[in-house]
mmCIF file with all atom_site columns, C-alpha atoms in Angstrom:
data_model
loop_
_atom_site.group_PDB
_atom_site.id
_atom_site.type_symbol
_atom_site.label_atom_id
_atom_site.label_alt_id
_atom_site.label_comp_id
_atom_site.label_asym_id
_atom_site.label_entity_id
_atom_site.label_seq_id
_atom_site.pdbx_PDB_ins_code
_atom_site.Cartn_x
_atom_site.Cartn_y
_atom_site.Cartn_z
_atom_site.occupancy
_atom_site.B_iso_or_equiv
_atom_site.pdbx_formal_charge
_atom_site.auth_seq_id
_atom_site.auth_comp_id
_atom_site.auth_asym_id
_atom_site.auth_atom_id
_atom_site.pdbx_PDB_model_num
ATOM 1   C CA . UNK A 1 1   ? 138.797 -36.833 26.871 1.00 0.00 ? 483 UNK A CA 1
ATOM 2   C CA . UNK A 1 2   ? 137.898 -33.742 28.984 1.00 0.00 ? 484 UNK A CA 1
ATOM 3   C CA . UNK A 1 3   ? 136.443 -34.137 32.201 1.00 0.00 ? 485 UNK A CA 1
ATOM 4   C CA . UNK A 1 4   ? 133.204 -32.543 31.733 1.00 0.00 ? 486 UNK A CA 1
ATOM 5   C CA . UNK A 1 5   ? 132.556 -34.690 28.362 1.00 0.00 ? 487 UNK A CA 1
ATOM 6   C CA . UNK A 1 6   ? 133.480 -37.822 30.581 1.00 0.00 ? 488 UNK A CA 1
ATOM 7   C CA . UNK A 1 7   ? 131.114 -37.450 33.134 1.00 0.00 ? 489 UNK A CA 1
ATOM 8   C CA . UNK A 1 8   ? 128.406 -36.307 30.693 1.00 0.00 ? 490 UNK A CA 1
ATOM 9   C CA . UNK A 1 9   ? 128.865 -39.893 29.012 1.00 0.00 ? 491 UNK A CA 1
ATOM 10  C CA . UNK A 1 10  ? 129.244 -41.507 32.595 1.00 0.00 ? 492 UNK A CA 1
ATOM 11  C CA . UNK A 1 11  ? 125.611 -39.670 33.660 1.00 0.00 ? 493 UNK A CA 1
ATOM 12  C CA . UNK A 1 12  ? 124.175 -41.148 30.181 1.00 0.00 ? 494 UNK A CA 1
ATOM 13  C CA . UNK A 1 13  ? 124.751 -44.851 31.538 1.00 0.00 ? 495 UNK A CA 1
ATOM 14  C CA . UNK A 1 14  ? 122.979 -44.391 34.883 1.00 0.00 ? 496 UNK A CA 1
ATOM 15  C CA . UNK A 1 15  ? 119.476 -45.670 34.915 1.00 0.00 ? 497 UNK A CA 1
ATOM 16  C CA . UNK A 1 16  ? 116.956 -43.091 35.778 1.00 0.00 ? 498 UNK A CA 1
ATOM 17  C CA . UNK A 1 17  ? 114.116 -43.857 38.437 1.00 0.00 ? 499 UNK A CA 1
ATOM 18  C CA . UNK A 1 18  ? 110.702 -42.335 37.048 1.00 0.00 ? 500 UNK A CA 1
ATOM 19  C CA . UNK A 1 19  ? 108.821 -40.760 39.776 1.00 0.00 ? 501 UNK A CA 1
ATOM 20  C CA . UNK A 1 20  ? 105.717 -42.486 40.417 1.00 0.00 ? 502 UNK A CA 1
ATOM 21  C CA . UNK A 1 21  ? 102.590 -40.875 41.762 1.00 0.00 ? 503 UNK A CA 1
ATOM 22  C CA . UNK A 1 22  ? 101.878 -43.689 43.979 1.00 0.00 ? 504 UNK A CA 1
ATOM 23  C CA . UNK A 1 23  ? 103.335 -44.628 47.777 1.00 0.00 ? 505 UNK A CA 1
ATOM 24  C CA . UNK A 1 24  ? 106.604 -46.403 47.043 1.00 0.00 ? 506 UNK A CA 1
ATOM 25  C CA . UNK A 1 25  ? 106.856 -48.620 50.508 1.00 0.00 ? 507 UNK A CA 1
ATOM 26  C CA . UNK A 1 26  ? 104.538 -49.448 53.469 1.00 0.00 ? 508 UNK A CA 1
ATOM 27  C CA . UNK A 1 27  ? 105.952 -47.600 56.937 1.00 0.00 ? 509 UNK A CA 1
ATOM 28  C CA . UNK A 1 28  ? 103.674 -49.750 59.280 1.00 0.00 ? 510 UNK A CA 1
ATOM 29  C CA . UNK A 1 29  ? 100.802 -52.213 58.915 1.00 0.00 ? 511 UNK A CA 1
ATOM 30  C CA . UNK A 1 30  ? 98.441  -53.547 62.016 1.00 0.00 ? 512 UNK A CA 1
ATOM 31  C CA . UNK A 1 31  ? 95.881  -56.120 61.157 1.00 0.00 ? 513 UNK A CA 1
ATOM 32  C CA . UNK A 1 32  ? 92.618  -56.719 62.855 1.00 0.00 ? 514 UNK A CA 1
ATOM 33  C CA . UNK A 1 33  ? 89.891  -59.447 62.856 1.00 0.00 ? 515 UNK A CA 1
ATOM 34  C CA . UNK A 1 34  ? 89.156  -60.589 59.441 1.00 0.00 ? 516 UNK A CA 1
ATOM 35  C CA . UNK A 1 35  ? 92.534  -59.764 58.158 1.00 0.00 ? 517 UNK A CA 1
ATOM 36  C CA . UNK A 1 36  ? 94.642  -62.380 55.786 1.00 0.00 ? 518 UNK A CA 1
ATOM 37  C CA . UNK A 1 37  ? 93.400  -61.800 52.455 1.00 0.00 ? 519 UNK A CA 1
ATOM 38  C CA . UNK A 1 38  ? 95.928  -60.732 50.301 1.00 0.00 ? 520 UNK A CA 1
ATOM 39  C CA . UNK A 1 39  ? 98.791  -60.893 52.638 1.00 0.00 ? 521 UNK A CA 1
ATOM 40  C CA . UNK A 1 40  ? 100.770 -63.334 50.455 1.00 0.00 ? 522 UNK A CA 1
ATOM 41  C CA . UNK A 1 41  ? 101.081 -60.800 47.972 1.00 0.00 ? 523 UNK A CA 1
ATOM 42  C CA . UNK A 1 42  ? 101.846 -57.697 50.266 1.00 0.00 ? 524 UNK A CA 1
ATOM 43  C CA . UNK A 1 43  ? 103.555 -55.248 50.058 1.00 0.00 ? 525 UNK A CA 1
ATOM 44  C CA . UNK A 1 44  ? 103.159 -55.381 45.993 1.00 0.00 ? 526 UNK A CA 1
ATOM 45  C CA . UNK A 1 45  ? 99.230  -55.323 45.999 1.00 0.00 ? 527 UNK A CA 1
ATOM 46  C CA . UNK A 1 46  ? 98.649  -51.848 47.698 1.00 0.00 ? 528 UNK A CA 1
ATOM 47  C CA . UNK A 1 47  ? 102.216 -50.100 45.995 1.00 0.00 ? 529 UNK A CA 1
ATOM 48  C CA . UNK A 1 48  ? 100.833 -49.192 42.205 1.00 0.00 ? 530 UNK A CA 1
ATOM 49  C CA . UNK A 1 49  ? 97.909  -48.279 40.305 1.00 0.00 ? 531 UNK A CA 1
ATOM 50  C CA . UNK A 1 50  ? 94.206  -49.746 41.091 1.00 0.00 ? 532 UNK A CA 1
ATOM 51  C CA . UNK A 1 51  ? 93.190  -52.854 39.827 1.00 0.00 ? 533 UNK A CA 1
ATOM 52  C CA . UNK A 1 52  ? 92.472  -52.372 35.977 1.00 0.00 ? 534 UNK A CA 1
ATOM 53  C CA . UNK A 1 53  ? 89.875  -54.689 35.884 1.00 0.00 ? 535 UNK A CA 1
ATOM 54  C CA . UNK A 1 54  ? 87.777  -53.194 38.489 1.00 0.00 ? 536 UNK A CA 1
ATOM 55  C CA . UNK A 1 55  ? 84.360  -51.728 37.424 1.00 0.00 ? 537 UNK A CA 1
ATOM 56  C CA . UNK A 1 56  ? 81.328  -49.975 39.014 1.00 0.00 ? 538 UNK A CA 1
ATOM 57  C CA . UNK A 1 57  ? 79.692  -53.225 39.670 1.00 0.00 ? 539 UNK A CA 1
ATOM 58  C CA . UNK A 1 58  ? 82.559  -55.790 39.791 1.00 0.00 ? 540 UNK A CA 1
ATOM 59  C CA . UNK A 1 59  ? 84.870  -54.711 42.284 1.00 0.00 ? 541 UNK A CA 1
ATOM 60  C CA . UNK A 1 60  ? 88.538  -56.238 42.830 1.00 0.00 ? 542 UNK A CA 1
ATOM 61  C CA . UNK A 1 61  ? 88.727  -59.750 44.020 1.00 0.00 ? 543 UNK A CA 1
ATOM 62  C CA . UNK A 1 62  ? 92.244  -60.253 43.378 1.00 0.00 ? 544 UNK A CA 1
ATOM 63  C CA . UNK A 1 63  ? 94.832  -61.193 46.116 1.00 0.00 ? 545 UNK A CA 1
ATOM 64  C CA . UNK A 1 64  ? 97.408  -59.554 44.044 1.00 0.00 ? 546 UNK A CA 1
ATOM 65  C CA . UNK A 1 65  ? 95.423  -56.435 43.630 1.00 0.00 ? 547 UNK A CA 1
ATOM 66  C CA . UNK A 1 66  ? 93.989  -55.773 47.403 1.00 0.00 ? 548 UNK A CA 1
ATOM 67  C CA . UNK A 1 67  ? 94.640  -56.060 50.978 1.00 0.00 ? 549 UNK A CA 1
ATOM 68  C CA . UNK A 1 68  ? 92.145  -56.563 53.653 1.00 0.00 ? 550 UNK A CA 1
ATOM 69  C CA . UNK A 1 69  ? 93.080  -54.697 56.830 1.00 0.00 ? 551 UNK A CA 1
ATOM 70  C CA . UNK A 1 70  ? 90.347  -56.416 59.299 1.00 0.00 ? 552 UNK A CA 1
ATOM 71  C CA . UNK A 1 71  ? 88.502  -54.572 61.767 1.00 0.00 ? 553 UNK A CA 1
ATOM 72  C CA . UNK A 1 72  ? 90.483  -51.638 62.810 1.00 0.00 ? 554 UNK A CA 1
ATOM 73  C CA . UNK A 1 73  ? 93.303  -52.720 61.039 1.00 0.00 ? 555 UNK A CA 1
ATOM 74  C CA . UNK A 1 74  ? 95.560  -49.631 59.781 1.00 0.00 ? 556 UNK A CA 1
ATOM 75  C CA . UNK A 1 75  ? 98.279  -49.188 57.108 1.00 0.00 ? 557 UNK A CA 1
ATOM 76  C CA . UNK A 1 76  ? 100.741 -46.086 56.678 1.00 0.00 ? 558 UNK A CA 1
ATOM 77  C CA . UNK A 1 77  ? 102.500 -45.384 53.319 1.00 0.00 ? 559 UNK A CA 1
ATOM 78  C CA . UNK A 1 78  ? 105.151 -43.568 52.119 1.00 0.00 ? 560 UNK A CA 1
ATOM 79  C CA . UNK A 1 79  ? 106.033 -41.672 49.043 1.00 0.00 ? 561 UNK A CA 1
ATOM 80  C CA . UNK A 1 80  ? 109.754 -41.764 48.654 1.00 0.00 ? 562 UNK A CA 1
ATOM 81  C CA . UNK A 1 81  ? 110.486 -40.237 45.289 1.00 0.00 ? 563 UNK A CA 1
ATOM 82  C CA . UNK A 1 82  ? 107.640 -37.775 45.193 1.00 0.00 ? 564 UNK A CA 1
ATOM 83  C CA . UNK A 1 83  ? 104.987 -35.534 47.223 1.00 0.00 ? 565 UNK A CA 1
ATOM 84  C CA . UNK A 1 84  ? 101.696 -34.835 46.947 1.00 0.00 ? 566 UNK A CA 1
ATOM 85  C CA . UNK A 1 85  ? 101.193 -31.083 47.302 1.00 0.00 ? 567 UNK A CA 1
ATOM 86  C CA . UNK A 1 86  ? 97.718  -28.763 47.202 1.00 0.00 ? 568 UNK A CA 1
ATOM 87  C CA . UNK A 1 87  ? 97.225  -27.970 43.693 1.00 0.00 ? 569 UNK A CA 1
ATOM 88  C CA . UNK A 1 88  ? 93.832  -27.402 42.104 1.00 0.00 ? 570 UNK A CA 1
ATOM 89  C CA . UNK A 1 89  ? 90.787  -29.305 42.784 1.00 0.00 ? 571 UNK A CA 1
ATOM 90  C CA . UNK A 1 90  ? 91.526  -32.911 44.924 1.00 0.00 ? 572 UNK A CA 1
ATOM 91  C CA . UNK A 1 91  ? 95.344  -34.026 45.439 1.00 0.00 ? 573 UNK A CA 1
ATOM 92  C CA . UNK A 1 92  ? 95.258  -37.648 45.762 1.00 0.00 ? 574 UNK A CA 1
ATOM 93  C CA . UNK A 1 93  ? 92.801  -40.660 45.549 1.00 0.00 ? 575 UNK A CA 1
ATOM 94  C CA . UNK A 1 94  ? 92.404  -43.881 47.540 1.00 0.00 ? 576 UNK A CA 1
ATOM 95  C CA . UNK A 1 95  ? 90.835  -47.089 45.709 1.00 0.00 ? 577 UNK A CA 1
ATOM 96  C CA . UNK A 1 96  ? 88.891  -49.581 47.647 1.00 0.00 ? 578 UNK A CA 1
ATOM 97  C CA . UNK A 1 97  ? 86.565  -52.623 46.276 1.00 0.00 ? 579 UNK A CA 1
ATOM 98  C CA . UNK A 1 98  ? 83.465  -50.729 46.517 1.00 0.00 ? 580 UNK A CA 1
ATOM 99  C CA . UNK A 1 99  ? 80.665  -51.928 44.374 1.00 0.00 ? 581 UNK A CA 1
ATOM 100 C CA . UNK A 1 100 ? 77.438  -51.034 43.325 1.00 0.00 ? 582 UNK A CA 1
ATOM 101 C CA . UNK A 1 101 ? 74.666  -53.637 43.793 1.00 0.00 ? 583 UNK A CA 1
ATOM 102 C CA . UNK A 1 102 ? 71.419  -51.975 42.915 1.00 0.00 ? 584 UNK A CA 1
ATOM 103 C CA . UNK A 1 103 ? 70.823  -48.265 41.433 1.00 0.00 ? 585 UNK A CA 1
ATOM 104 C CA . UNK A 1 104 ? 72.519  -46.146 44.021 1.00 0.00 ? 586 UNK A CA 1
ATOM 105 C CA . UNK A 1 105 ? 73.066  -49.015 46.599 1.00 0.00 ? 587 UNK A CA 1
ATOM 106 C CA . UNK A 1 106 ? 76.882  -49.517 47.326 1.00 0.00 ? 588 UNK A CA 1
ATOM 107 C CA . UNK A 1 107 ? 78.605  -52.072 49.267 1.00 0.00 ? 589 UNK A CA 1
ATOM 108 C CA . UNK A 1 108 ? 81.014  -50.031 51.526 1.00 0.00 ? 590 UNK A CA 1
ATOM 109 C CA . UNK A 1 109 ? 83.788  -51.178 53.715 1.00 0.00 ? 591 UNK A CA 1
ATOM 110 C CA . UNK A 1 110 ? 85.361  -47.532 54.917 1.00 0.00 ? 592 UNK A CA 1
ATOM 111 C CA . UNK A 1 111 ? 88.454  -46.063 56.406 1.00 0.00 ? 593 UNK A CA 1
ATOM 112 C CA . UNK A 1 112 ? 89.665  -42.976 58.414 1.00 0.00 ? 594 UNK A CA 1
ATOM 113 C CA . UNK A 1 113 ? 92.267  -41.099 56.354 1.00 0.00 ? 595 UNK A CA 1
ATOM 114 C CA . UNK A 1 114 ? 95.296  -39.170 58.036 1.00 0.00 ? 596 UNK A CA 1
ATOM 115 C CA . UNK A 1 115 ? 98.387  -37.649 56.331 1.00 0.00 ? 597 UNK A CA 1
ATOM 116 C CA . UNK A 1 116 ? 101.661 -36.268 57.281 1.00 0.00 ? 598 UNK A CA 1
ATOM 117 C CA . UNK A 1 117 ? 104.626 -34.625 55.500 1.00 0.00 ? 599 UNK A CA 1
ATOM 118 C CA . UNK A 1 118 ? 107.138 -35.651 58.357 1.00 0.00 ? 600 UNK A CA 1
ATOM 119 C CA . UNK A 1 119 ? 105.484 -39.207 59.415 1.00 0.00 ? 601 UNK A CA 1
ATOM 120 C CA . UNK A 1 120 ? 105.034 -37.620 62.835 1.00 0.00 ? 602 UNK A CA 1
ATOM 121 C CA . UNK A 1 121 ? 102.414 -34.725 63.066 1.00 0.00 ? 603 UNK A CA 1
ATOM 122 C CA . UNK A 1 122 ? 99.533  -36.163 61.516 1.00 0.00 ? 604 UNK A CA 1
ATOM 123 C CA . UNK A 1 123 ? 96.157  -34.512 60.049 1.00 0.00 ? 605 UNK A CA 1
ATOM 124 C CA . UNK A 1 124 ? 92.747  -36.258 59.772 1.00 0.00 ? 606 UNK A CA 1
ATOM 125 C CA . UNK A 1 125 ? 90.354  -35.676 57.010 1.00 0.00 ? 607 UNK A CA 1
ATOM 126 C CA . UNK A 1 126 ? 87.057  -34.675 58.660 1.00 0.00 ? 608 UNK A CA 1
ATOM 127 C CA . UNK A 1 127 ? 84.256  -36.782 57.982 1.00 0.00 ? 609 UNK A CA 1
ATOM 128 C CA . UNK A 1 128 ? 80.399  -37.075 58.642 1.00 0.00 ? 610 UNK A CA 1
ATOM 129 C CA . UNK A 1 129 ? 79.253  -40.138 61.107 1.00 0.00 ? 611 UNK A CA 1
ATOM 130 C CA . UNK A 1 130 ? 75.985  -39.922 59.597 1.00 0.00 ? 612 UNK A CA 1
ATOM 131 C CA . UNK A 1 131 ? 76.773  -40.398 55.647 1.00 0.00 ? 613 UNK A CA 1
ATOM 132 C CA . UNK A 1 132 ? 80.549  -41.280 55.635 1.00 0.00 ? 614 UNK A CA 1
ATOM 133 C CA . UNK A 1 133 ? 81.407  -38.573 53.717 1.00 0.00 ? 615 UNK A CA 1
ATOM 134 C CA . UNK A 1 134 ? 85.209  -37.513 54.329 1.00 0.00 ? 616 UNK A CA 1
ATOM 135 C CA . UNK A 1 135 ? 86.144  -41.430 54.646 1.00 0.00 ? 617 UNK A CA 1
ATOM 136 C CA . UNK A 1 136 ? 87.603  -43.618 52.021 1.00 0.00 ? 618 UNK A CA 1
ATOM 137 C CA . UNK A 1 137 ? 85.730  -46.552 50.443 1.00 0.00 ? 619 UNK A CA 1
ATOM 138 C CA . UNK A 1 138 ? 82.509  -44.880 49.349 1.00 0.00 ? 620 UNK A CA 1
ATOM 139 C CA . UNK A 1 139 ? 83.037  -44.947 45.777 1.00 0.00 ? 621 UNK A CA 1
ATOM 140 C CA . UNK A 1 140 ? 83.798  -47.788 43.281 1.00 0.00 ? 622 UNK A CA 1
ATOM 141 C CA . UNK A 1 141 ? 86.940  -48.059 41.330 1.00 0.00 ? 623 UNK A CA 1
ATOM 142 C CA . UNK A 1 142 ? 86.617  -47.567 37.546 1.00 0.00 ? 624 UNK A CA 1
ATOM 143 C CA . UNK A 1 143 ? 90.052  -49.448 36.722 1.00 0.00 ? 625 UNK A CA 1
ATOM 144 C CA . UNK A 1 144 ? 90.018  -49.013 33.103 1.00 0.00 ? 626 UNK A CA 1
ATOM 145 C CA . UNK A 1 145 ? 90.346  -45.141 33.152 1.00 0.00 ? 627 UNK A CA 1
ATOM 146 C CA . UNK A 1 146 ? 92.863  -42.727 34.358 1.00 0.00 ? 628 UNK A CA 1
ATOM 147 C CA . UNK A 1 147 ? 93.821  -43.053 38.135 1.00 0.00 ? 629 UNK A CA 1
ATOM 148 C CA . UNK A 1 148 ? 94.923  -39.620 38.302 1.00 0.00 ? 630 UNK A CA 1
ATOM 149 C CA . UNK A 1 149 ? 91.832  -38.117 37.040 1.00 0.00 ? 631 UNK A CA 1
ATOM 150 C CA . UNK A 1 150 ? 89.205  -38.067 39.757 1.00 0.00 ? 632 UNK A CA 1
ATOM 151 C CA . UNK A 1 151 ? 86.301  -37.253 37.024 1.00 0.00 ? 633 UNK A CA 1
ATOM 152 C CA . UNK A 1 152 ? 86.685  -40.508 35.725 1.00 0.00 ? 634 UNK A CA 1
ATOM 153 C CA . UNK A 1 153 ? 88.791  -42.939 38.210 1.00 0.00 ? 635 UNK A CA 1
ATOM 154 C CA . UNK A 1 154 ? 86.128  -43.488 40.723 1.00 0.00 ? 636 UNK A CA 1
ATOM 155 C CA . UNK A 1 155 ? 87.597  -44.126 44.101 1.00 0.00 ? 637 UNK A CA 1
ATOM 156 C CA . UNK A 1 156 ? 87.486  -41.369 46.907 1.00 0.00 ? 638 UNK A CA 1
ATOM 157 C CA . UNK A 1 157 ? 89.522  -38.207 46.106 1.00 0.00 ? 639 UNK A CA 1
ATOM 158 C CA . UNK A 1 158 ? 90.991  -35.681 48.605 1.00 0.00 ? 640 UNK A CA 1
ATOM 159 C CA . UNK A 1 159 ? 92.205  -31.953 48.989 1.00 0.00 ? 641 UNK A CA 1
ATOM 160 C CA . UNK A 1 160 ? 94.817  -31.064 51.251 1.00 0.00 ? 642 UNK A CA 1
ATOM 161 C CA . UNK A 1 161 ? 93.204  -27.461 51.367 1.00 0.00 ? 643 UNK A CA 1
ATOM 162 C CA . UNK A 1 162 ? 90.641  -29.076 53.492 1.00 0.00 ? 644 UNK A CA 1
ATOM 163 C CA . UNK A 1 163 ? 93.468  -29.403 56.052 1.00 0.00 ? 645 UNK A CA 1
ATOM 164 C CA . UNK A 1 164 ? 95.641  -26.344 55.127 1.00 0.00 ? 646 UNK A CA 1
ATOM 165 C CA . UNK A 1 165 ? 98.312  -28.242 54.289 1.00 0.00 ? 647 UNK A CA 1
ATOM 166 C CA . UNK A 1 166 ? 100.678 -27.649 51.488 1.00 0.00 ? 648 UNK A CA 1
ATOM 167 C CA . UNK A 1 167 ? 102.474 -30.808 51.172 1.00 0.00 ? 649 UNK A CA 1
ATOM 168 C CA . UNK A 1 168 ? 102.590 -34.372 52.212 1.00 0.00 ? 650 UNK A CA 1
ATOM 169 C CA . UNK A 1 169 ? 104.356 -37.659 52.161 1.00 0.00 ? 651 UNK A CA 1
ATOM 170 C CA . UNK A 1 170 ? 102.540 -40.108 54.184 1.00 0.00 ? 652 UNK A CA 1
ATOM 171 C CA . UNK A 1 171 ? 98.991  -41.245 54.000 1.00 0.00 ? 653 UNK A CA 1
ATOM 172 C CA . UNK A 1 172 ? 97.532  -43.780 56.828 1.00 0.00 ? 654 UNK A CA 1
ATOM 173 C CA . UNK A 1 173 ? 94.452  -45.465 56.373 1.00 0.00 ? 655 UNK A CA 1
ATOM 174 C CA . UNK A 1 174 ? 92.508  -47.056 59.530 1.00 0.00 ? 656 UNK A CA 1
ATOM 175 C CA . UNK A 1 175 ? 89.514  -49.273 59.160 1.00 0.00 ? 657 UNK A CA 1
ATOM 176 C CA . UNK A 1 176 ? 86.759  -47.208 60.580 1.00 0.00 ? 658 UNK A CA 1
ATOM 177 C CA . UNK A 1 177 ? 84.825  -49.632 62.765 1.00 0.00 ? 659 UNK A CA 1
ATOM 178 C CA . UNK A 1 178 ? 83.383  -47.686 65.688 1.00 0.00 ? 660 UNK A CA 1
ATOM 179 C CA . UNK A 1 179 ? 83.380  -44.255 63.635 1.00 0.00 ? 661 UNK A CA 1
ATOM 180 C CA . UNK A 1 180 ? 80.835  -44.937 61.038 1.00 0.00 ? 662 UNK A CA 1
ATOM 181 C CA . UNK A 1 181 ? 78.369  -47.972 60.218 1.00 0.00 ? 663 UNK A CA 1
ATOM 182 C CA . UNK A 1 182 ? 79.076  -49.180 56.741 1.00 0.00 ? 664 UNK A CA 1
ATOM 183 C CA . UNK A 1 183 ? 78.086  -52.350 55.184 1.00 0.00 ? 665 UNK A CA 1
ATOM 184 C CA . UNK A 1 184 ? 81.335  -54.628 55.456 1.00 0.00 ? 666 UNK A CA 1
ATOM 185 C CA . UNK A 1 185 ? 83.675  -55.794 58.060 1.00 0.00 ? 667 UNK A CA 1
ATOM 186 C CA . UNK A 1 186 ? 86.633  -53.980 56.985 1.00 0.00 ? 668 UNK A CA 1
ATOM 187 C CA . UNK A 1 187 ? 88.444  -51.909 54.510 1.00 0.00 ? 669 UNK A CA 1
ATOM 188 C CA . UNK A 1 188 ? 90.173  -53.327 51.662 1.00 0.00 ? 670 UNK A CA 1
ATOM 189 C CA . UNK A 1 189 ? 92.782  -51.242 50.371 1.00 0.00 ? 671 UNK A CA 1
ATOM 190 C CA . UNK A 1 190 ? 93.675  -51.436 46.351 1.00 0.00 ? 672 UNK A CA 1
ATOM 191 C CA . UNK A 1 191 ? 95.688  -48.449 46.024 1.00 0.00 ? 673 UNK A CA 1
ATOM 192 C CA . UNK A 1 192 ? 96.534  -44.574 46.735 1.00 0.00 ? 674 UNK A CA 1
ATOM 193 C CA . UNK A 1 193 ? 97.265  -42.406 43.624 1.00 0.00 ? 675 UNK A CA 1
ATOM 194 C CA . UNK A 1 194 ? 98.664  -38.806 43.785 1.00 0.00 ? 676 UNK A CA 1
ATOM 195 C CA . UNK A 1 195 ? 96.726  -36.230 41.390 1.00 0.00 ? 677 UNK A CA 1
ATOM 196 C CA . UNK A 1 196 ? 98.747  -33.337 42.040 1.00 0.00 ? 678 UNK A CA 1
ATOM 197 C CA . UNK A 1 197 ? 102.206 -35.437 42.555 1.00 0.00 ? 679 UNK A CA 1
ATOM 198 C CA . UNK A 1 198 ? 105.877 -33.966 41.816 1.00 0.00 ? 680 UNK A CA 1
ATOM 199 C CA . UNK A 1 199 ? 109.126 -35.439 42.247 1.00 0.00 ? 681 UNK A CA 1
ATOM 200 C CA . UNK A 1 200 ? 111.167 -34.824 45.089 1.00 0.00 ? 682 UNK A CA 1
#
């Protein structure tokens, strides 16, 4: 058998890991008062797609799907096998368990969104301290829809062009206590999903 043929046969037997559009690991997490929900399922409950049962009026309440950070709690997620790049429209979406309890009335628990390419230099998405625009945790999740299509997925989408960035591999979310007055006590993370995502 020729060496080249042997190598091709060998490569054919090696499993190929598919690139995923969501984070692969948690770098750091710090909990604040009120945390605890979902910790027994951590980190799996924040690595993956959003809860498929979540709707506009019925949020996820499954500890296997969401993690409560607690007041001023924070989490840093790392994309190991992929990177989020600045493409057409928004580039990634953050999903929380927001729900609509009346026409145009939403129960919201928000978080500040920061991103980085190397995990050392961080950039913060600007936000409006009055409306909350620019924070995560404003819009409900439509879990039965494509999480990579912001037109139907729900959640809060972010565009790297806002920060003048071309690529990121880290996302940090910090409960917005003291920055914005929302309706809840702390941010509940469901998922972060890349829209413009490509393998490393």
